[in-house]
XYZ file of C-alpha atoms in Angstrom:
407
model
C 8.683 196.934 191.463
C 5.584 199.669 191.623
C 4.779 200.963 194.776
C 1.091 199.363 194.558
C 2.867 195.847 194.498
C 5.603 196.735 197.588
C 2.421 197.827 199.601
C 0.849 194.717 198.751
C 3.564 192.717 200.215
C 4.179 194.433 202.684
C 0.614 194.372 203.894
C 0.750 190.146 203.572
C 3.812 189.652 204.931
C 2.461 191.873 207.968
C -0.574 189.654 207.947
C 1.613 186.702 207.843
C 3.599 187.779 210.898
C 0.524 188.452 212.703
C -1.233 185.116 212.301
C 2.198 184.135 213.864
C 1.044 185.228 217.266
C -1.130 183.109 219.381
C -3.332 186.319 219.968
C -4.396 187.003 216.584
C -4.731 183.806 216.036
C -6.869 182.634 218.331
C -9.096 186.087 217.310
C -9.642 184.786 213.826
C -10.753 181.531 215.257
C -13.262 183.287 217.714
C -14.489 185.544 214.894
C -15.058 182.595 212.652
C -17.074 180.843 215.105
C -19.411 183.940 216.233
C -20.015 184.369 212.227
C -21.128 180.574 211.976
C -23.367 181.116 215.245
C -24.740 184.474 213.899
C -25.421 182.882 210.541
C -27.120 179.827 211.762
C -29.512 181.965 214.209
C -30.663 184.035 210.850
C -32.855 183.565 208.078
C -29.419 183.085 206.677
C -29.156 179.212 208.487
C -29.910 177.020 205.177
C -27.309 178.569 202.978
C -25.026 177.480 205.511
C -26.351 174.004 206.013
C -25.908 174.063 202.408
C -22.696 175.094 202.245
C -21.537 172.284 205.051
C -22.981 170.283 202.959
C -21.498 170.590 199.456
C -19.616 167.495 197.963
C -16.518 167.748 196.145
C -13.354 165.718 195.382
C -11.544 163.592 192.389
C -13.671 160.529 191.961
C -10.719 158.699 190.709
C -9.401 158.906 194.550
C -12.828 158.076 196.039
C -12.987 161.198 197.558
C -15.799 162.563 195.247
C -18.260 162.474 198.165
C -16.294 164.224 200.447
C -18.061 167.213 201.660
C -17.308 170.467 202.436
C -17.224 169.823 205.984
C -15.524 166.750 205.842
C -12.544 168.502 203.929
C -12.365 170.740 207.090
C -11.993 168.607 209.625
C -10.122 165.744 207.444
C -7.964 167.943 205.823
C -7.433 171.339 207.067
C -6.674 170.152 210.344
C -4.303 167.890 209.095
C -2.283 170.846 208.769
C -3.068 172.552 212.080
C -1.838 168.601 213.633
C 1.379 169.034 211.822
C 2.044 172.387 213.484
C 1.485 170.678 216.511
C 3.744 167.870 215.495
C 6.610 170.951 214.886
C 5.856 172.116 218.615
C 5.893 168.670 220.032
C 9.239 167.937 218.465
C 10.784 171.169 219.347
C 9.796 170.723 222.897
C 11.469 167.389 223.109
C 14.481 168.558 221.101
C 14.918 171.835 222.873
C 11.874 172.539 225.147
C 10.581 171.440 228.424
C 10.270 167.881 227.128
C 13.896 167.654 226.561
C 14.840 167.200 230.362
C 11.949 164.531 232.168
C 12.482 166.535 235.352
C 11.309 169.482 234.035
C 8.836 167.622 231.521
C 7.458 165.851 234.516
C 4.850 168.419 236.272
C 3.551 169.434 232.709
C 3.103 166.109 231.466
C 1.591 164.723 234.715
C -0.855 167.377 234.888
C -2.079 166.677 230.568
C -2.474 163.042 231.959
C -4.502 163.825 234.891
C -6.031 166.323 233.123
C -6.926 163.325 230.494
C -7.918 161.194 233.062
C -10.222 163.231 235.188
C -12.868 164.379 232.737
C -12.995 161.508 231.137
C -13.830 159.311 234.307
C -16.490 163.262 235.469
C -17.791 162.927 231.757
C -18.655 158.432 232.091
C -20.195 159.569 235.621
C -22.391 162.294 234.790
C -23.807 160.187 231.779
C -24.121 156.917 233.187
C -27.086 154.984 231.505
C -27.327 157.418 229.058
C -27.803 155.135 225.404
C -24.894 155.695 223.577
C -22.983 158.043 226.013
C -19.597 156.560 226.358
C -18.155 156.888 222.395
C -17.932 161.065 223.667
C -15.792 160.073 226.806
C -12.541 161.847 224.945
C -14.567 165.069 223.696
C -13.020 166.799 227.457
C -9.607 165.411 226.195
C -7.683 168.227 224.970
C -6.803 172.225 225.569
C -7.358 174.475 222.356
C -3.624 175.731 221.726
C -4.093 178.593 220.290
C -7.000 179.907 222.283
C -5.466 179.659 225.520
C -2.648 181.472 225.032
C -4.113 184.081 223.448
C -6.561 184.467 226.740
C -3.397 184.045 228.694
C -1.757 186.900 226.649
C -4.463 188.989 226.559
C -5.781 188.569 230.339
C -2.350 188.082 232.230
C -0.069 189.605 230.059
C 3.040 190.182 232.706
C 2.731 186.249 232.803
C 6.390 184.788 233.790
C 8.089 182.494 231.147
C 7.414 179.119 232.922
C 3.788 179.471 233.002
C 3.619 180.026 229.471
C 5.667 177.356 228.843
C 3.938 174.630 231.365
C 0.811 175.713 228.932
C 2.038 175.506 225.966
C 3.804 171.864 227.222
C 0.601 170.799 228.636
C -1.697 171.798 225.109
C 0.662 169.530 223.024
C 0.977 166.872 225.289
C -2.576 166.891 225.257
C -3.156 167.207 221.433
C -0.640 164.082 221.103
C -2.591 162.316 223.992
C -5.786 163.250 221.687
C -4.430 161.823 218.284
C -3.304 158.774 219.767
C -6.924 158.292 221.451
C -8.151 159.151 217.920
C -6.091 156.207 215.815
C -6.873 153.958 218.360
C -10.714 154.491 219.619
C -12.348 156.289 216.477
C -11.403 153.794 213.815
C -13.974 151.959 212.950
C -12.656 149.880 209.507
C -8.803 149.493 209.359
C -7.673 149.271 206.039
C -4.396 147.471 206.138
C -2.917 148.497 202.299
C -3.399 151.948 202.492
C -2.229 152.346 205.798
C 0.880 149.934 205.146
C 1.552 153.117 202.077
C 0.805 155.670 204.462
C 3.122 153.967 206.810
C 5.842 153.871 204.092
C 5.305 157.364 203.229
C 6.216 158.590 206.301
C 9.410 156.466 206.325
C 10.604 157.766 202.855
C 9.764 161.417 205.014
C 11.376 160.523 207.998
C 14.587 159.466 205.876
C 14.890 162.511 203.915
C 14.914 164.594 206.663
C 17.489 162.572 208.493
C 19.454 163.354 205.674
C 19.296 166.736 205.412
C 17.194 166.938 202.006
C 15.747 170.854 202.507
C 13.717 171.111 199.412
C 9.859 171.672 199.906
C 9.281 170.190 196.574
C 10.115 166.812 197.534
C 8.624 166.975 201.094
C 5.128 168.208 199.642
C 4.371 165.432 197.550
C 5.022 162.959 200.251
C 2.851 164.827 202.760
C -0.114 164.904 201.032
C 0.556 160.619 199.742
C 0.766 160.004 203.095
C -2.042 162.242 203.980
C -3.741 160.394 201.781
C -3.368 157.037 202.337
C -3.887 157.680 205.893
C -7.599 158.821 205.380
C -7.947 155.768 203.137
C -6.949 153.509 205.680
C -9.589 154.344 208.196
C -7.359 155.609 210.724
C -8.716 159.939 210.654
C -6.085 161.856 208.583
C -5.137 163.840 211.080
C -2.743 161.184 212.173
C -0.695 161.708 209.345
C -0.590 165.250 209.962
C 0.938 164.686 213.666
C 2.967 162.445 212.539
C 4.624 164.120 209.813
C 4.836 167.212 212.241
C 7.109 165.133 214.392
C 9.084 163.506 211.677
C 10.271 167.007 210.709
C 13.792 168.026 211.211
C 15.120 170.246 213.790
C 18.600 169.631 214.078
C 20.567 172.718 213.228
C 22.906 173.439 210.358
C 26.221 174.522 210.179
C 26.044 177.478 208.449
C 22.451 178.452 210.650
C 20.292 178.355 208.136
C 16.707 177.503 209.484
C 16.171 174.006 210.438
C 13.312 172.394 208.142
C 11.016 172.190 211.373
C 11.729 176.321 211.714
C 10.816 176.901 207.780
C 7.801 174.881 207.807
C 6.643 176.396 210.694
C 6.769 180.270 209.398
C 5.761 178.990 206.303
C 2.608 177.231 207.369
C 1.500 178.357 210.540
C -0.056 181.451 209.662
C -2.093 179.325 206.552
C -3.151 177.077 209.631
C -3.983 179.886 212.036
C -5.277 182.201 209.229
C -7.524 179.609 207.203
C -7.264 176.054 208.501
C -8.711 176.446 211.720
C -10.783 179.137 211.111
C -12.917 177.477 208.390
C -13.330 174.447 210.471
C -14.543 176.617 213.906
C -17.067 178.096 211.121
C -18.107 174.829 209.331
C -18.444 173.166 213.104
C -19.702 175.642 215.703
C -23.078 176.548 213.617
C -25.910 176.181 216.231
C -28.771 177.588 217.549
C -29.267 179.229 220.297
C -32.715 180.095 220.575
C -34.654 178.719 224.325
C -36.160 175.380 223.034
C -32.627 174.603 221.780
C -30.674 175.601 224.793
C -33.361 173.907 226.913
C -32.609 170.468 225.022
C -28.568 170.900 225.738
C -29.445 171.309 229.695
C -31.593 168.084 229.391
C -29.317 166.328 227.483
C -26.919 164.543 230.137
C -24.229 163.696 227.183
C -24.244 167.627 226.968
C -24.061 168.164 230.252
C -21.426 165.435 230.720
C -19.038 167.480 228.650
C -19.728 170.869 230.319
C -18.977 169.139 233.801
C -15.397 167.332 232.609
C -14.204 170.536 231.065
C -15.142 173.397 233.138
C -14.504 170.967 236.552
C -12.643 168.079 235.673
C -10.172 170.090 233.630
C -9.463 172.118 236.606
C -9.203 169.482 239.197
C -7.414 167.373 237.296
C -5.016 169.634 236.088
C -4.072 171.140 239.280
C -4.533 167.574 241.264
C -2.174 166.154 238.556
C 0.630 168.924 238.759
C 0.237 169.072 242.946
C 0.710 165.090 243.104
C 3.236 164.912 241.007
C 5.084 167.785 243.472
C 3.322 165.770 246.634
C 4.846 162.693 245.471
C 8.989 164.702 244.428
C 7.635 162.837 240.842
C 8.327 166.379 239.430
C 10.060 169.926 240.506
C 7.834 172.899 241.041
C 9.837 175.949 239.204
C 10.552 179.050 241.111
C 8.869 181.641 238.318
C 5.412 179.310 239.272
C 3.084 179.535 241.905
C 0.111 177.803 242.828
C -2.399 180.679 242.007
C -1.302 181.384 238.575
C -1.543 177.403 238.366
C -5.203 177.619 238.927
C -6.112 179.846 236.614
C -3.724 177.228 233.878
C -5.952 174.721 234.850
C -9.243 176.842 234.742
C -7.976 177.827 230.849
C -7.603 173.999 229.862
C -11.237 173.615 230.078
C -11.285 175.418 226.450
C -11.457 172.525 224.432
C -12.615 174.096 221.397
C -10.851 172.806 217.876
C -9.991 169.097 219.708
C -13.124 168.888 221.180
C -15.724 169.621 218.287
C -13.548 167.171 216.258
C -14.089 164.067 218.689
C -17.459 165.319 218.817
C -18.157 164.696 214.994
C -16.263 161.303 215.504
C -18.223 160.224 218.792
C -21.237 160.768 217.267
C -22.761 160.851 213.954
C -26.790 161.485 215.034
C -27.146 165.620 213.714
C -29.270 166.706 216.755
C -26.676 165.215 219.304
C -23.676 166.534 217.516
C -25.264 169.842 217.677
C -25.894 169.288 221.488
C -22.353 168.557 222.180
C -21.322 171.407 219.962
C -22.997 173.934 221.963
C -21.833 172.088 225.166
C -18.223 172.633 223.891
C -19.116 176.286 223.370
C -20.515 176.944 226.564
C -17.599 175.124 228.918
C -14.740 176.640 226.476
C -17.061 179.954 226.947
C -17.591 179.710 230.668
C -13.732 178.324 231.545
C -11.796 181.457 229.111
C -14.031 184.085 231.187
C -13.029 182.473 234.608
C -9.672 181.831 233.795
C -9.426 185.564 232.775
C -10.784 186.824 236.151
C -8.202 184.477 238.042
C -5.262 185.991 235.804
C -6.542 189.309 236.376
C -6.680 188.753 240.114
C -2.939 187.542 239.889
C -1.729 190.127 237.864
C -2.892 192.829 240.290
C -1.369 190.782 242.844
C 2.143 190.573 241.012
C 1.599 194.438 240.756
C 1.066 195.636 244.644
C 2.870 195.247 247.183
C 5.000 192.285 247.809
C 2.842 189.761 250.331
C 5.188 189.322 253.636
C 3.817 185.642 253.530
C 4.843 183.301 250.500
C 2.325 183.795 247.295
C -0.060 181.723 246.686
């Protein structure tokens, strides 16, 4: 082997490993949606129209008028959906989701946290024409964006609150696709989706028995992809549901699990390109006065800044302090109620979720583009705060030790 190819992968499997990391990953994403922003506000802004534009696709599928955008949001986060599938099984099968005791406080707070923005969101836009197909924009936290704020902002973070946010961001993703399959399809196709459906048991079988290959796992995938998005029901069911379908149960001789090589195999294509070309296909908008001006009067737009920047927090918090108020759930000794708060603060990033409800809640351009820039704004305005909390509790964790409990 020459030297100029070892470099070469070296340098991607080092690229690879990064886009492992929630950190770099949620960079990548945040790059790709300032480029989309700075493009749009440019003389630059009808290429990129263009480009969201372009149709492509085998015609023999029907999928010859998919465009560009559509692919994104149909297809490449299909993928991202499946790596939250992997984490949603591993957290039953091993995580916090495995015992309900400890599953409880997370999974109370996603459903509050569900709950609450939805019912701030319906108030704030009461009367509004149209208004109530966005109620679910608010519904989930951006995975991969929240923990890299919490890594970068509180990075002596204990264990537990990692893991409540990482439990809470896939509970929340799975309380998403389910709202998805059942509220945003419009025209149920019952053949396709009775293929899909079979599919995913032909899946679900071969990993049961311990098939490993990739080869006969890919082909299924993308049929039941497929069929899924024929159906009517948004693809990105199929991607979840795959995700869970995938096998973690260990192996003799300790050999990766198939859930453990699919995830290093695909999660840094899904951190790397998949969501990264959808924040730039989806968070183009401008952001000149007269355009900002029309967000603030638009009450839909303002409807989704409330529910995530407040109703994120107070339901959140309210869910995971009932749930202790009411012995549903233990509070863990590595957690305290401050570094809860800023949790809650951070779940108001509703980024990649968010903007894909959006599309689905609404199919008028200009009001699309309103919520789009509300999304940006409340996922900009709750990552900030959220980094000023964790800032405040990491120089607490660093002084002296209170003589009262902390807070």
């Amino acid at each position: 082997m020459s030297a100029r190819r070892f470099i070469g992968l070296r340098y991607r499997r080092n690229v690879a490993e990064a886009l492992r990391t929630e950190t770099v990953g949620g960079v990548v994403m945040l790059l790709a949606a300032l480029a989309a922003l700075v493009l749009v506000n440019t003389p630059l802004a009808t290429g990129y129209e263009h480009l969201r534009l372009v149709e492509f696709g085998p015609g023999v599928l029907g999928l010859a008028h998919m465009t560009v955008e559509h692919w994104a949001s149909d297809g490449l986060l299909a993928l991202f959906f499946f790596i939250a599938g992997l984490e949603l099984r591993e957290e039953l099968t091993h995580g916090e989701l495995r015992n309900p005791r400890d599953a409880a406080l997370p999974v109370f707070a996603a459903a509050a946290g569900v709950a609450v923005p939805a019912l701030i969101y319906l108030a704030v836009t009461a009367g509004t024409s149209g208004a109530a197909r966005g109620w679910a924009i608010p519904t989930a936290t951006d995975i991969a964006f929240a923990l890299a704020v919490l890594a970068v902002a509180f990075p002596g973070a204990p264990s537990a609150l990692r893991a409540f946010l990482l439990t809470l961001a896939v509970v929340d993703d799975l309380i998403a696709i389910t709202i998805i399959a059942v509220f945003y399809t419009e025209r149920l196709r019952p053949g396709p989706l009775l293929l899909g459906v079979l599919c995913l048991v032909a899946y679900a079988v071969l990993q049961a028995r311990g098939v490993r290959s990739p080869l006969v796992y890919a082909p299924l995938a993308v049929l039941a992809w497929y069929f899924v998005l024929r159906s009517g029901v948004h693809a990105t069911v199929a991607g979840v549901a795959l995700g869970m379908l995938t096998s973690c149960r260990e192996t003799p001789d300790d050999r990766p699990t198939n859930a453990e090589r699919a995830d290093h195999l695909l999660r840094p294509l899904s951190a790397g390109v998949c969501v990264p070309v959808f924040a730039f296909l989806s968070a183009g908008v401008t952001l000149d006065a007269p355009a900002l001006r029309a967000v603030f009067a638009d009450r839909v737009a303002l409807g989704v800044i409330a529910a995530l920047v407040i109703g994120k927090f107070v339901g959140v918090l309210g869910g995971a302090w009932a749930a202790v108020r009411l012995r549903l759930a233990t509070f863990g000794e590595e957690l305290h109620w401050g570094d809860l708060a800023g949790v809650a603060v951070l779940a108001g990033v509703g980024f990649t979720v968010s903007l894909l409800i959006g599309g689905l809640a609404y199919g008028d351009a200009a009001r699309f583009t309103h919520v789009t820039t509300s999304v940006l704004i409340a996922s900009l305005v709750a990552s900030v705060t959220a980094a000023v909390v964790f800032r405040l509790r990491a120089r607490r964790r660093a002084g002296p030790a209170p003589d009262g409990p902390v807070v």
